[in-house]
Amino acid sequence: MTDRVVVAGAVFDEGRLLAARRSAPPALAGRWELPGGKLEPGETAQEALVRELREELGVETEPLERVPGEWPLAPGYVLQVWTARLLEGEPRALEDHDALRWLGRHELDSVDWLDQDRPAVAAAARHFPAEKPSRPGA
C-alpha cells in the first residue's frame, strides 16, 4: 500500500517564508506548519498545491521546484514540499489556520513548528531566495 501524499508550500515572497498556525484539529492547534493539504485523485502534486493554497489562504501561487525529501506524517501519509511563488493576493487564514507569519531566514526558530514539519522546514530553508524577488506587476 502506498502512502497518501500531502503537499505543502514553501511560499516565498520578498525574501520571507510563509508559516501558518493550525487552528484544527485540537491536537495540532497552536503549532505552525507550511500550508498545504492532501492530493485528491487525479491531481498532480503541483495542482494540489495550487488548489490547497487557494482554499486555505485565498492566494494564487506558482509551484517552482520540489524540495528534495519526503517526511512521514500520520500513519499512511507522507509530506512532500514544493517551493512556490506568490502571484496574486495577500494570504489570509481562511481554513484550518488562525494566524499567518512571514519569516525571514533568521526567524525560522521563532515559531513552534509541528514536529513532523521541522525537517521539511529545514530542507525548505535551503531554498531561500538569494535576493528579495518582487511579485509580477508589483
mmCIF file of N, CA and C in Angstrom:
data_model
loop_
_atom_site.group_PDB
_atom_site.id
_atom_site.type_symbol
_atom_site.label_atom_id
_atom_site.label_comp_id
_atom_site.label_asym_id
_atom_site.label_seq_id
_atom_site.Cartn_x
_atom_site.Cartn_y
_atom_site.Cartn_z
ATOM 1 N N MET A 1 0.849 -1.190 0.000
ATOM 2 C CA MET A 1 0.000 0.000 0.000
ATOM 3 C C MET A 1 0.890 1.248 0.000
ATOM 4 N N THR A 2 0.538 2.188 -0.833
ATOM 5 C CA THR A 2 1.315 3.420 -0.924
ATOM 6 C C THR A 2 0.769 4.462 0.040
ATOM 7 N N ASP A 3 1.690 5.276 0.547
ATOM 8 C CA ASP A 3 1.270 6.365 1.422
ATOM 9 C C ASP A 3 0.543 7.428 0.614
ATOM 10 N N ARG A 4 -0.428 8.054 1.246
ATOM 11 C CA ARG A 4 -1.133 9.178 0.620
ATOM 12 C C ARG A 4 -0.261 10.420 0.754
ATOM 13 N N VAL A 5 -0.140 11.175 -0.321
ATOM 14 C CA VAL A 5 0.737 12.343 -0.351
ATOM 15 C C VAL A 5 0.008 13.581 0.149
ATOM 16 N N VAL A 6 0.684 14.303 1.021
ATOM 17 C CA VAL A 6 0.260 15.619 1.474
ATOM 18 C C VAL A 6 1.304 16.586 0.943
ATOM 19 N N VAL A 7 0.859 17.625 0.240
ATOM 20 C CA VAL A 7 1.798 18.616 -0.295
ATOM 21 C C VAL A 7 1.763 19.861 0.579
ATOM 22 N N ALA A 8 2.904 20.470 0.730
ATOM 23 C CA ALA A 8 2.993 21.724 1.473
ATOM 24 C C ALA A 8 3.779 22.709 0.633
ATOM 25 N N GLY A 9 3.441 23.983 0.800
ATOM 26 C CA GLY A 9 4.106 25.029 0.043
ATOM 27 C C GLY A 9 5.090 25.802 0.897
ATOM 28 N N ALA A 10 6.329 25.843 0.432
ATOM 29 C CA ALA A 10 7.316 26.763 0.991
ATOM 30 C C ALA A 10 7.145 28.036 0.157
ATOM 31 N N VAL A 11 6.179 28.870 0.576
ATOM 32 C CA VAL A 11 5.816 30.068 -0.182
ATOM 33 C C VAL A 11 6.771 31.189 0.202
ATOM 34 N N PHE A 12 7.521 31.650 -0.779
ATOM 35 C CA PHE A 12 8.480 32.727 -0.569
ATOM 36 C C PHE A 12 7.970 34.008 -1.222
ATOM 37 N N ASP A 13 8.140 35.109 -0.530
ATOM 38 C CA ASP A 13 7.803 36.422 -1.085
ATOM 39 C C ASP A 13 8.690 37.449 -0.393
ATOM 40 N N GLU A 14 9.338 38.263 -1.178
ATOM 41 C CA GLU A 14 10.203 39.327 -0.656
ATOM 42 C C GLU A 14 11.210 38.789 0.356
ATOM 43 N N GLY A 15 11.791 37.630 0.056
ATOM 44 C CA GLY A 15 12.826 37.057 0.898
ATOM 45 C C GLY A 15 12.338 36.476 2.212
ATOM 46 N N ARG A 16 11.047 36.191 2.314
ATOM 47 C CA ARG A 16 10.481 35.631 3.546
ATOM 48 C C ARG A 16 9.696 34.369 3.221
ATOM 49 N N LEU A 17 9.558 33.495 4.224
ATOM 50 C CA LEU A 17 8.822 32.240 4.101
ATOM 51 C C LEU A 17 7.526 32.351 4.893
ATOM 52 N N LEU A 18 6.429 31.872 4.317
ATOM 53 C CA LEU A 18 5.132 31.938 4.970
ATOM 54 C C LEU A 18 4.924 30.737 5.898
ATOM 55 N N ALA A 19 4.559 31.026 7.139
ATOM 56 C CA ALA A 19 4.214 29.993 8.123
ATOM 57 C C ALA A 19 2.757 30.184 8.516
ATOM 58 N N ALA A 20 2.068 29.064 8.771
ATOM 59 C CA ALA A 20 0.641 29.097 9.123
ATOM 60 C C ALA A 20 0.441 28.364 10.445
ATOM 61 N N ARG A 21 -0.324 28.986 11.365
ATOM 62 C CA ARG A 21 -0.602 28.366 12.660
ATOM 63 C C ARG A 21 -1.921 27.595 12.594
ATOM 64 N N ARG A 22 -1.869 26.321 12.950
ATOM 65 C CA ARG A 22 -3.037 25.447 12.900
ATOM 66 C C ARG A 22 -4.084 25.870 13.923
ATOM 67 N N SER A 23 -5.351 25.783 13.521
ATOM 68 C CA SER A 23 -6.459 26.007 14.453
ATOM 69 C C SER A 23 -7.213 24.697 14.699
ATOM 70 N N ALA A 24 -6.947 23.691 13.868
ATOM 71 C CA ALA A 24 -7.609 22.387 13.996
ATOM 72 C C ALA A 24 -6.711 21.330 13.356
ATOM 73 N N PRO A 25 -6.859 20.093 13.735
ATOM 74 C CA PRO A 25 -7.624 19.558 14.848
ATOM 75 C C PRO A 25 -7.000 19.956 16.182
ATOM 76 N N PRO A 26 -7.696 19.735 17.284
ATOM 77 C CA PRO A 26 -7.205 20.174 18.593
ATOM 78 C C PRO A 26 -5.782 19.727 18.920
ATOM 79 N N ALA A 27 -5.393 18.527 18.495
ATOM 80 C CA ALA A 27 -4.048 18.021 18.799
ATOM 81 C C ALA A 27 -2.947 18.843 18.119
ATOM 82 N N LEU A 28 -3.283 19.551 17.039
ATOM 83 C CA LEU A 28 -2.289 20.338 16.297
ATOM 84 C C LEU A 28 -2.462 21.843 16.498
ATOM 85 N N ALA A 29 -3.561 22.251 17.080
ATOM 86 C CA ALA A 29 -3.881 23.676 17.219
ATOM 87 C C ALA A 29 -2.777 24.414 17.973
ATOM 88 N N GLY A 30 -2.441 25.596 17.443
ATOM 89 C CA GLY A 30 -1.439 26.444 18.070
ATOM 90 C C GLY A 30 -0.023 26.206 17.582
ATOM 91 N N ARG A 31 0.187 25.155 16.810
ATOM 92 C CA ARG A 31 1.514 24.861 16.260
ATOM 93 C C ARG A 31 1.561 25.340 14.818
ATOM 94 N N TRP A 32 2.752 25.509 14.292
ATOM 95 C CA TRP A 32 2.955 26.114 12.972
ATOM 96 C C TRP A 32 3.353 25.063 11.947
ATOM 97 N N GLU A 33 2.996 25.359 10.683
ATOM 98 C CA GLU A 33 3.297 24.439 9.583
ATOM 99 C C GLU A 33 3.478 25.222 8.292
ATOM 100 N N LEU A 34 3.973 24.520 7.289
ATOM 101 C CA LEU A 34 3.928 25.028 5.927
ATOM 102 C C LEU A 34 2.533 24.690 5.411
ATOM 103 N N PRO A 35 1.806 25.643 4.831
ATOM 104 C CA PRO A 35 0.428 25.376 4.412
ATOM 105 C C PRO A 35 0.353 24.400 3.240
ATOM 106 N N GLY A 36 -0.744 23.675 3.178
ATOM 107 C CA GLY A 36 -0.961 22.731 2.085
ATOM 108 C C GLY A 36 -2.037 21.738 2.454
ATOM 109 N N GLY A 37 -2.020 20.577 1.800
ATOM 110 C CA GLY A 37 -3.025 19.572 2.079
ATOM 111 C C GLY A 37 -2.879 18.345 1.207
ATOM 112 N N LYS A 38 -3.871 17.473 1.278
ATOM 113 C CA LYS A 38 -3.827 16.171 0.613
ATOM 114 C C LYS A 38 -4.101 16.271 -0.886
ATOM 115 N N LEU A 39 -3.380 15.441 -1.635
ATOM 116 C CA LEU A 39 -3.669 15.269 -3.057
ATOM 117 C C LEU A 39 -5.015 14.593 -3.198
ATOM 118 N N GLU A 40 -5.798 15.039 -4.153
ATOM 119 C CA GLU A 40 -7.056 14.389 -4.487
ATOM 120 C C GLU A 40 -6.805 13.463 -5.687
ATOM 121 N N PRO A 41 -7.625 12.434 -5.856
ATOM 122 C CA PRO A 41 -7.431 11.526 -7.002
ATOM 123 C C PRO A 41 -7.385 12.297 -8.322
ATOM 124 N N GLY A 42 -6.395 11.955 -9.141
ATOM 125 C CA GLY A 42 -6.266 12.575 -10.460
ATOM 126 C C GLY A 42 -5.470 13.865 -10.483
ATOM 127 N N GLU A 43 -5.100 14.402 -9.325
ATOM 128 C CA GLU A 43 -4.324 15.641 -9.275
ATOM 129 C C GLU A 43 -2.829 15.356 -9.284
ATOM 130 N N THR A 44 -2.079 16.267 -9.866
ATOM 131 C CA THR A 44 -0.633 16.242 -9.687
ATOM 132 C C THR A 44 -0.321 16.969 -8.381
ATOM 133 N N ALA A 45 0.878 16.796 -7.884
ATOM 134 C CA ALA A 45 1.279 17.493 -6.655
ATOM 135 C C ALA A 45 1.189 19.009 -6.843
ATOM 136 N N GLN A 46 1.594 19.498 -8.000
ATOM 137 C CA GLN A 46 1.546 20.941 -8.255
ATOM 138 C C GLN A 46 0.108 21.453 -8.299
ATOM 139 N N GLU A 47 -0.786 20.708 -8.925
ATOM 140 C CA GLU A 47 -2.195 21.111 -8.973
ATOM 141 C C GLU A 47 -2.796 21.130 -7.570
ATOM 142 N N ALA A 48 -2.478 20.110 -6.779
ATOM 143 C CA ALA A 48 -2.997 20.052 -5.407
ATOM 144 C C ALA A 48 -2.483 21.231 -4.591
ATOM 145 N N LEU A 49 -1.213 21.580 -4.760
ATOM 146 C CA LEU A 49 -0.650 22.694 -4.005
ATOM 147 C C LEU A 49 -1.347 24.012 -4.360
ATOM 148 N N VAL A 50 -1.533 24.270 -5.634
ATOM 149 C CA VAL A 50 -2.221 25.497 -6.059
ATOM 150 C C VAL A 50 -3.630 25.532 -5.478
ATOM 151 N N ARG A 51 -4.361 24.407 -5.562
ATOM 152 C CA ARG A 51 -5.725 24.337 -5.034
ATOM 153 C C ARG A 51 -5.747 24.555 -3.528
ATOM 154 N N GLU A 52 -4.890 23.848 -2.812
ATOM 155 C CA GLU A 52 -4.867 23.954 -1.351
ATOM 156 C C GLU A 52 -4.518 25.373 -0.892
ATOM 157 N N LEU A 53 -3.548 26.010 -1.515
ATOM 158 C CA LEU A 53 -3.173 27.364 -1.101
ATOM 159 C C LEU A 53 -4.266 28.377 -1.443
ATOM 160 N N ARG A 54 -4.997 28.120 -2.518
ATOM 161 C CA ARG A 54 -6.147 28.971 -2.862
ATOM 162 C C ARG A 54 -7.235 28.811 -1.800
ATOM 163 N N GLU A 55 -7.541 27.552 -1.419
ATOM 164 C CA GLU A 55 -8.593 27.295 -0.434
ATOM 165 C C GLU A 55 -8.213 27.787 0.964
ATOM 166 N N GLU A 56 -6.976 27.513 1.385
ATOM 167 C CA GLU A 56 -6.565 27.827 2.755
ATOM 168 C C GLU A 56 -6.165 29.283 2.961
ATOM 169 N N LEU A 57 -5.615 29.905 1.910
ATOM 170 C CA LEU A 57 -5.034 31.241 2.071
ATOM 171 C C LEU A 57 -5.626 32.305 1.158
ATOM 172 N N GLY A 58 -6.410 31.901 0.148
ATOM 173 C CA GLY A 58 -7.010 32.858 -0.766
ATOM 174 C C GLY A 58 -6.016 33.512 -1.704
ATOM 175 N N VAL A 59 -4.964 32.782 -2.086
ATOM 176 C CA VAL A 59 -3.935 33.341 -2.967
ATOM 177 C C VAL A 59 -3.727 32.446 -4.180
ATOM 178 N N GLU A 60 -3.157 33.038 -5.203
ATOM 179 C CA GLU A 60 -2.721 32.283 -6.378
ATOM 180 C C GLU A 60 -1.209 32.156 -6.302
ATOM 181 N N THR A 61 -0.732 30.942 -6.529
ATOM 182 C CA THR A 61 0.698 30.669 -6.435
ATOM 183 C C THR A 61 1.183 29.895 -7.645
ATOM 184 N N GLU A 62 2.485 29.897 -7.815
ATOM 185 C CA GLU A 62 3.124 29.109 -8.859
ATOM 186 C C GLU A 62 4.116 28.162 -8.192
ATOM 187 N N PRO A 63 3.872 26.845 -8.265
ATOM 188 C CA PRO A 63 4.852 25.901 -7.745
ATOM 189 C C PRO A 63 6.130 25.993 -8.585
ATOM 190 N N LEU A 64 7.271 25.990 -7.916
ATOM 191 C CA LEU A 64 8.535 26.136 -8.631
ATOM 192 C C LEU A 64 9.307 24.822 -8.690
ATOM 193 N N GLU A 65 9.777 24.332 -7.546
ATOM 194 C CA GLU A 65 10.529 23.084 -7.552
ATOM 195 C C GLU A 65 10.236 22.281 -6.299
ATOM 196 N N ARG A 66 10.367 20.985 -6.438
ATOM 197 C CA ARG A 66 10.157 20.106 -5.296
ATOM 198 C C ARG A 66 11.393 20.156 -4.410
ATOM 199 N N VAL A 67 11.169 20.302 -3.120
ATOM 200 C CA VAL A 67 12.244 20.249 -2.141
ATOM 201 C C VAL A 67 12.606 18.775 -1.979
ATOM 202 N N PRO A 68 13.872 18.415 -2.157
ATOM 203 C CA PRO A 68 14.238 17.006 -2.037
ATOM 204 C C PRO A 68 13.877 16.441 -0.663
ATOM 205 N N GLY A 69 13.325 15.237 -0.683
ATOM 206 C CA GLY A 69 12.963 14.565 0.552
ATOM 207 C C GLY A 69 11.482 14.293 0.637
ATOM 208 N N GLU A 70 11.135 13.457 1.593
ATOM 209 C CA GLU A 70 9.765 13.076 1.863
ATOM 210 C C GLU A 70 9.722 12.764 3.349
ATOM 211 N N TRP A 71 8.713 13.262 4.051
ATOM 212 C CA TRP A 71 8.680 13.144 5.503
ATOM 213 C C TRP A 71 7.392 12.464 5.945
ATOM 214 N N PRO A 72 7.512 11.449 6.848
ATOM 215 C CA PRO A 72 6.320 10.750 7.317
ATOM 216 C C PRO A 72 5.465 11.643 8.208
ATOM 217 N N LEU A 73 4.161 11.523 8.040
ATOM 218 C CA LEU A 73 3.196 12.230 8.884
ATOM 219 C C LEU A 73 2.475 11.161 9.697
ATOM 220 N N ALA A 74 1.176 11.277 9.823
ATOM 221 C CA ALA A 74 0.386 10.228 10.478
ATOM 222 C C ALA A 74 0.547 8.945 9.661
ATOM 223 N N PRO A 75 0.314 7.785 10.278
ATOM 224 C CA PRO A 75 0.425 6.533 9.521
ATOM 225 C C PRO A 75 -0.382 6.599 8.223
ATOM 226 N N GLY A 76 0.294 6.229 7.119
ATOM 227 C CA GLY A 76 -0.370 6.223 5.817
ATOM 228 C C GLY A 76 -0.236 7.521 5.039
ATOM 229 N N TYR A 77 0.459 8.525 5.600
ATOM 230 C CA TYR A 77 0.617 9.815 4.938
ATOM 231 C C TYR A 77 2.085 10.209 4.893
ATOM 232 N N VAL A 78 2.462 10.864 3.812
ATOM 233 C CA VAL A 78 3.823 11.355 3.656
ATOM 234 C C VAL A 78 3.768 12.788 3.135
ATOM 235 N N LEU A 79 4.691 13.630 3.613
ATOM 236 C CA LEU A 79 4.724 15.047 3.240
ATOM 237 C C LEU A 79 5.759 15.288 2.154
ATOM 238 N N GLN A 80 5.335 16.002 1.116
ATOM 239 C CA GLN A 80 6.232 16.497 0.077
ATOM 240 C C GLN A 80 6.097 18.017 0.061
ATOM 241 N N VAL A 81 7.223 18.703 -0.101
ATOM 242 C CA VAL A 81 7.224 20.166 -0.079
ATOM 243 C C VAL A 81 7.693 20.698 -1.421
ATOM 244 N N TRP A 82 7.005 21.730 -1.869
ATOM 245 C CA TRP A 82 7.359 22.436 -3.101
ATOM 246 C C TRP A 82 7.604 23.895 -2.757
ATOM 247 N N THR A 83 8.621 24.485 -3.378
ATOM 248 C CA THR A 83 8.755 25.932 -3.252
ATOM 249 C C THR A 83 7.681 26.538 -4.151
ATOM 250 N N ALA A 84 7.195 27.698 -3.755
ATOM 251 C CA ALA A 84 6.132 28.341 -4.523
ATOM 252 C C ALA A 84 6.301 29.851 -4.450
ATOM 253 N N ARG A 85 5.895 30.483 -5.518
ATOM 254 C CA ARG A 85 5.955 31.941 -5.609
ATOM 255 C C ARG A 85 4.535 32.481 -5.543
ATOM 256 N N LEU A 86 4.365 33.525 -4.752
ATOM 257 C CA LEU A 86 3.075 34.191 -4.639
ATOM 258 C C LEU A 86 2.850 35.025 -5.893
ATOM 259 N N LEU A 87 1.733 34.774 -6.573
ATOM 260 C CA LEU A 87 1.420 35.506 -7.801
ATOM 261 C C LEU A 87 0.402 36.612 -7.569
ATOM 262 N N GLU A 88 -0.613 36.293 -6.765
ATOM 263 C CA GLU A 88 -1.725 37.234 -6.609
ATOM 264 C C GLU A 88 -2.379 37.044 -5.257
ATOM 265 N N GLY A 89 -2.735 38.160 -4.629
ATOM 266 C CA GLY A 89 -3.462 38.116 -3.370
ATOM 267 C C GLY A 89 -2.548 38.240 -2.169
ATOM 268 N N GLU A 90 -3.168 38.574 -1.051
ATOM 269 C CA GLU A 90 -2.474 38.624 0.239
ATOM 270 C C GLU A 90 -2.964 37.440 1.048
ATOM 271 N N PRO A 91 -2.061 36.598 1.522
ATOM 272 C CA PRO A 91 -2.503 35.417 2.280
ATOM 273 C C PRO A 91 -3.351 35.787 3.496
ATOM 274 N N ARG A 92 -4.441 35.029 3.667
ATOM 275 C CA ARG A 92 -5.326 35.177 4.820
ATOM 276 C C ARG A 92 -5.585 33.797 5.396
ATOM 277 N N ALA A 93 -5.731 33.710 6.681
ATOM 278 C CA ALA A 93 -6.018 32.431 7.343
ATOM 279 C C ALA A 93 -7.503 32.112 7.161
ATOM 280 N N LEU A 94 -7.827 31.338 6.129
ATOM 281 C CA LEU A 94 -9.223 31.057 5.799
ATOM 282 C C LEU A 94 -9.700 29.707 6.310
ATOM 283 N N GLU A 95 -8.851 28.698 6.255
ATOM 284 C CA GLU A 95 -9.252 27.330 6.567
ATOM 285 C C GLU A 95 -8.155 26.646 7.358
ATOM 286 N N ASP A 96 -8.481 26.077 8.504
ATOM 287 C CA ASP A 96 -7.559 25.280 9.317
ATOM 288 C C ASP A 96 -6.438 26.071 9.993
ATOM 289 N N HIS A 97 -6.420 27.389 9.834
ATOM 290 C CA HIS A 97 -5.380 28.220 10.441
ATOM 291 C C HIS A 97 -6.017 29.435 11.099
ATOM 292 N N ASP A 98 -5.348 29.969 12.142
ATOM 293 C CA ASP A 98 -5.856 31.184 12.777
ATOM 294 C C ASP A 98 -4.847 32.326 12.748
ATOM 295 N N ALA A 99 -3.661 32.078 12.198
ATOM 296 C CA ALA A 99 -2.653 33.133 12.086
ATOM 297 C C ALA A 99 -1.644 32.753 11.016
ATOM 298 N N LEU A 100 -1.072 33.774 10.397
ATOM 299 C CA LEU A 100 -0.011 33.593 9.411
ATOM 300 C C LEU A 100 1.137 34.516 9.788
ATOM 301 N N ARG A 101 2.350 34.111 9.475
ATOM 302 C CA ARG A 101 3.522 34.967 9.696
ATOM 303 C C ARG A 101 4.503 34.789 8.560
ATOM 304 N N TRP A 102 5.081 35.902 8.125
ATOM 305 C CA TRP A 102 6.186 35.867 7.173
ATOM 306 C C TRP A 102 7.475 35.852 7.994
ATOM 307 N N LEU A 103 8.320 34.872 7.727
ATOM 308 C CA LEU A 103 9.543 34.702 8.499
ATOM 309 C C LEU A 103 10.775 34.877 7.617
ATOM 310 N N GLY A 104 11.695 35.715 8.070
ATOM 311 C CA GLY A 104 12.979 35.827 7.398
ATOM 312 C C GLY A 104 13.820 34.600 7.707
ATOM 313 N N ARG A 105 14.896 34.444 6.988
ATOM 314 C CA ARG A 105 15.787 33.296 7.139
ATOM 315 C C ARG A 105 16.190 33.059 8.601
ATOM 316 N N HIS A 106 16.445 34.136 9.344
ATOM 317 C CA HIS A 106 16.929 34.017 10.720
ATOM 318 C C HIS A 106 15.797 34.004 11.752
ATOM 319 N N GLU A 107 14.541 33.955 11.295
ATOM 320 C CA GLU A 107 13.392 33.922 12.207
ATOM 321 C C GLU A 107 12.700 32.566 12.238
ATOM 322 N N LEU A 108 13.237 31.594 11.529
ATOM 323 C CA LEU A 108 12.539 30.309 11.405
ATOM 324 C C LEU A 108 12.335 29.617 12.743
ATOM 325 N N ASP A 109 13.224 29.844 13.700
ATOM 326 C CA ASP A 109 13.081 29.210 15.012
ATOM 327 C C ASP A 109 12.171 29.999 15.949
ATOM 328 N N SER A 110 11.554 31.066 15.455
ATOM 329 C CA SER A 110 10.725 31.915 16.323
ATOM 330 C C SER A 110 9.293 31.397 16.466
ATOM 331 N N VAL A 111 8.939 30.346 15.757
ATOM 332 C CA VAL A 111 7.609 29.750 15.886
ATOM 333 C C VAL A 111 7.754 28.289 16.290
ATOM 334 N N ASP A 112 6.694 27.732 16.886
ATOM 335 C CA ASP A 112 6.675 26.354 17.348
ATOM 336 C C ASP A 112 6.141 25.460 16.229
ATOM 337 N N TRP A 113 7.052 24.995 15.356
ATOM 338 C CA TRP A 113 6.665 24.158 14.224
ATOM 339 C C TRP A 113 6.133 22.816 14.717
ATOM 340 N N LEU A 114 5.201 22.247 13.977
ATOM 341 C CA LEU A 114 4.786 20.872 14.224
ATOM 342 C C LEU A 114 6.026 19.988 14.108
ATOM 343 N N ASP A 115 6.137 19.003 14.990
ATOM 344 C CA ASP A 115 7.320 18.138 14.985
ATOM 345 C C ASP A 115 7.581 17.535 13.610
ATOM 346 N N GLN A 116 6.515 17.061 12.965
ATOM 347 C CA GLN A 116 6.691 16.415 11.672
ATOM 348 C C GLN A 116 7.056 17.403 10.561
ATOM 349 N N ASP A 117 6.848 18.708 10.773
ATOM 350 C CA ASP A 117 7.210 19.709 9.772
ATOM 351 C C ASP A 117 8.647 20.205 9.928
ATOM 352 N N ARG A 118 9.247 20.024 11.103
ATOM 353 C CA ARG A 118 10.590 20.577 11.350
ATOM 354 C C ARG A 118 11.618 20.177 10.290
ATOM 355 N N PRO A 119 11.770 18.879 9.953
ATOM 356 C CA PRO A 119 12.769 18.541 8.937
ATOM 357 C C PRO A 119 12.416 19.098 7.554
ATOM 358 N N ALA A 120 11.126 19.185 7.250
ATOM 359 C CA ALA A 120 10.708 19.741 5.963
ATOM 360 C C ALA A 120 11.018 21.239 5.899
ATOM 361 N N VAL A 121 10.797 21.944 7.016
ATOM 362 C CA VAL A 121 11.115 23.385 7.066
ATOM 363 C C VAL A 121 12.621 23.590 6.914
ATOM 364 N N ALA A 122 13.409 22.752 7.574
ATOM 365 C CA ALA A 122 14.867 22.858 7.457
ATOM 366 C C ALA A 122 15.309 22.642 6.015
ATOM 367 N N ALA A 123 14.709 21.669 5.341
ATOM 368 C CA ALA A 123 15.040 21.419 3.938
ATOM 369 C C ALA A 123 14.582 22.584 3.062
ATOM 370 N N ALA A 124 13.387 23.113 3.320
ATOM 371 C CA ALA A 124 12.867 24.239 2.537
ATOM 372 C C ALA A 124 13.721 25.484 2.739
ATOM 373 N N ALA A 125 14.271 25.659 3.932
ATOM 374 C CA ALA A 125 15.081 26.845 4.236
ATOM 375 C C ALA A 125 16.305 26.934 3.334
ATOM 376 N N ARG A 126 16.769 25.803 2.838
ATOM 377 C CA ARG A 126 17.919 25.819 1.919
ATOM 378 C C ARG A 126 17.553 26.438 0.571
ATOM 379 N N HIS A 127 16.266 26.703 0.363
ATOM 380 C CA HIS A 127 15.802 27.274 -0.904
ATOM 381 C C HIS A 127 15.448 28.761 -0.790
ATOM 382 N N PHE A 128 15.816 29.385 0.324
ATOM 383 C CA PHE A 128 15.565 30.813 0.451
ATOM 384 C C PHE A 128 16.176 31.530 -0.737
ATOM 385 N N PRO A 129 15.443 32.471 -1.333
ATOM 386 C CA PRO A 129 15.998 33.228 -2.459
ATOM 387 C C PRO A 129 17.213 34.039 -2.003
ATOM 388 N N ALA A 130 18.177 34.161 -2.902
ATOM 389 C CA ALA A 130 19.381 34.930 -2.599
ATOM 390 C C ALA A 130 19.043 36.412 -2.451
ATOM 391 N N GLU A 131 18.118 36.891 -3.270
ATOM 392 C CA GLU A 131 17.700 38.293 -3.214
ATOM 393 C C GLU A 131 16.216 38.338 -2.888
ATOM 394 N N LYS A 132 15.707 39.542 -2.687
ATOM 395 C CA LYS A 132 14.281 39.711 -2.444
ATOM 396 C C LYS A 132 13.585 39.908 -3.785
ATOM 397 N N PRO A 133 13.039 38.814 -4.376
ATOM 398 C CA PRO A 133 12.334 38.973 -5.647
ATOM 399 C C PRO A 133 10.984 39.625 -5.419
ATOM 400 N N SER A 134 10.569 40.411 -6.362
ATOM 401 C CA SER A 134 9.244 41.033 -6.213
ATOM 402 C C SER A 134 8.242 40.271 -7.058
ATOM 403 N N ARG A 135 6.979 40.432 -6.705
ATOM 404 C CA ARG A 135 5.905 39.769 -7.440
ATOM 405 C C ARG A 135 5.751 40.406 -8.812
ATOM 406 N N PRO A 136 5.252 39.640 -9.756
ATOM 407 C CA PRO A 136 4.964 40.213 -11.072
ATOM 408 C C PRO A 136 3.956 41.350 -10.949
ATOM 409 N N GLY A 137 4.204 42.423 -11.627
ATOM 410 C CA GLY A 137 3.289 43.555 -11.619
ATOM 411 C C GLY A 137 3.398 44.426 -10.395
ATOM 412 N N ALA A 138 4.314 44.089 -9.487
ATOM 413 C CA ALA A 138 4.449 44.886 -8.249
ATOM 414 C C ALA A 138 5.347 46.070 -8.480
#
